[in-house]
Amino acid sequence: MILVDTNVIVALADRSDTDHERCLRWLEEQTDVLALPVTVLAEACYLIDRFGGPTAEARFLDSMGSEPHRRFRVLDLTDGDLRRMSELVRQYADRRIGGTDASLVAVAERLGVTTIATVNRRDFDNVRPRHLPAFTIVPT
């Protein structure tokens, strides 16, 4: 399983995004399960609507629909995830990772996920998860 950050979702939804082609090529090559915490879904909806409008947001939500067309699995947060997110936001206050990135770390720790898809490496290069020395970051 690979957890997907908001910036990858937004790049995929916006053809004018500088990372669109790179993220699209990466997505087309994937055989792993791609998942995102519900926090990423909410943040992506907000940003896609803000920059692309309601039609783009609806297309994104369609892509989150039922099998066999679903590309991403949405993951709920647990109470433990929320506690860990709070710890992470405090621990990395100087880096301002925020709740959404903290949710990716917390869910990755809970599920043993080692790979995060993001185009903003600095957010995750500096985070030290509990279950491994560092995340593998894709796409490269």
C-alpha positions as a printed Julia matrix, in Angstrom:
140×3 Matrix{Float64}:
   0.0    0.0     0.0
   1.09   3.54   -0.8
  -0.43   6.52    0.98
  -1.1    9.5    -1.29
  -0.69  13.14   -0.26
  -3.03  15.93   -1.32
  -0.53  17.54   -3.7
  -0.41  14.4    -5.86
  -4.22  14.31   -6.06
  -4.36  17.99   -7.0
  -1.61  17.56   -9.62
  -3.53  14.66  -11.16
  -6.73  16.71  -11.28
  -5.14  19.83  -12.79
  -3.58  19.43  -16.24
  -1.86  22.81  -15.87
  -0.08  21.75  -12.67
   3.69  21.53  -13.15
   3.67  18.04  -11.61
   0.67  16.72  -13.57
   2.56  14.65  -16.15
   4.99  13.19  -13.63
   2.16  12.18  -11.29
   0.09  10.79  -14.15
   3.0    8.62  -15.36
   3.55   7.41  -11.81
  -0.16   6.61  -11.35
  -0.32   4.66  -14.61
   2.57   2.44  -13.45
   1.07   1.59  -10.07
   0.09  -1.93   -9.1
   0.06  -1.27   -5.34
  -3.08  -0.33   -3.45
  -3.26   3.47   -3.31
  -4.92   4.92   -0.25
  -5.48   8.24    1.42
  -6.76   9.29    4.81
 -10.11  11.03    4.82
  -8.22  14.24    5.69
  -6.51  14.13    2.3
  -9.87  13.59    0.58
 -11.32  16.68    2.28
  -8.28  18.86    1.57
  -8.17  17.71   -2.06
 -11.88  18.48   -2.55
 -11.36  21.98   -1.19
  -8.31  22.71   -3.36
  -9.69  21.15   -6.54
 -12.91  23.16   -6.19
 -10.99  26.33   -5.37
  -8.7   26.13   -8.4
 -10.72  24.02  -10.83
 -14.32  24.61   -9.87
 -17.19  22.29   -9.02
 -16.98  20.28  -12.25
 -13.36  19.35  -11.54
 -14.25  18.49   -7.95
 -17.13  16.28   -9.13
 -14.8   14.47  -11.56
 -12.39  13.84   -8.71
 -15.18  12.5    -6.52
 -16.32  10.26   -9.4
 -12.8    8.79   -9.48
 -13.18   7.95   -5.79
 -16.35   5.97   -6.56
 -17.01   2.26   -6.64
 -15.0   -0.57   -8.16
 -13.77  -1.25  -10.79
 -13.06   2.42  -11.49
 -11.84   3.35   -8.02
  -8.18   4.38   -8.0
  -7.84   5.27   -4.33
  -9.08   3.69   -1.12
 -10.21   6.2     1.52
  -9.1    5.39    5.07
 -10.86   6.54    8.21
  -8.93   7.86   11.18
  -8.92   6.13   14.54
  -8.76   7.73   17.97
  -5.14   6.58   18.12
  -4.44   8.31   14.79
  -5.87  11.56   16.15
  -3.72  11.36   19.27
  -0.63  10.65   17.16
  -1.48  13.52   14.8
  -1.58  15.86   17.78
   1.82  14.6    18.93
   3.29  15.06   15.45
   1.93  18.59   15.02
   3.53  19.52   18.34
   6.78  17.66   17.66
   7.24  19.26   14.24
   5.79  22.69   15.1
   8.86  24.39   13.63
   8.16  22.69   10.3
   4.39  23.27   10.49
   3.51  19.88    9.02
  -0.16  20.37    9.87
  -2.95  17.91   10.47
  -3.22  16.45    6.99
   0.45  15.5     6.7
   0.36  14.3    10.3
  -2.58  12.06    9.38
  -0.51  10.45    6.63
   2.26   9.7     9.12
  -0.14   8.4    11.79
  -1.98   6.11    9.36
   1.31   4.89    7.87
   2.57   4.0    11.33
  -0.66   2.17   12.23
  -0.76   0.17    9.0
   2.99  -0.32    8.57
   3.05   1.62    5.29
   6.56   2.56    4.17
   5.86   4.65    1.05
   4.26   8.08    0.72
   3.36   9.61   -2.65
   4.02  13.35   -2.49
   5.6   16.03   -4.64
   6.64  17.94   -1.53
   9.5   15.82   -0.24
  10.6   18.25    2.48
   7.44  17.6     4.5
   8.26  13.92    4.85
  12.06  13.83    4.52
  12.34  15.43    7.95
   9.72  13.31    9.73
  10.92  10.23   11.6
   8.11   7.67   11.76
   8.01   5.21   14.62
   8.05   2.08   12.46
  11.03   2.76   10.16
  13.96   5.17    9.82
  12.41   7.15    6.95
   9.64   6.94    4.39
  10.25   6.02    0.78
   8.99   8.99   -1.24
   7.46   8.63   -4.71
   7.14   9.73   -7.47
  10.81  10.41   -8.12
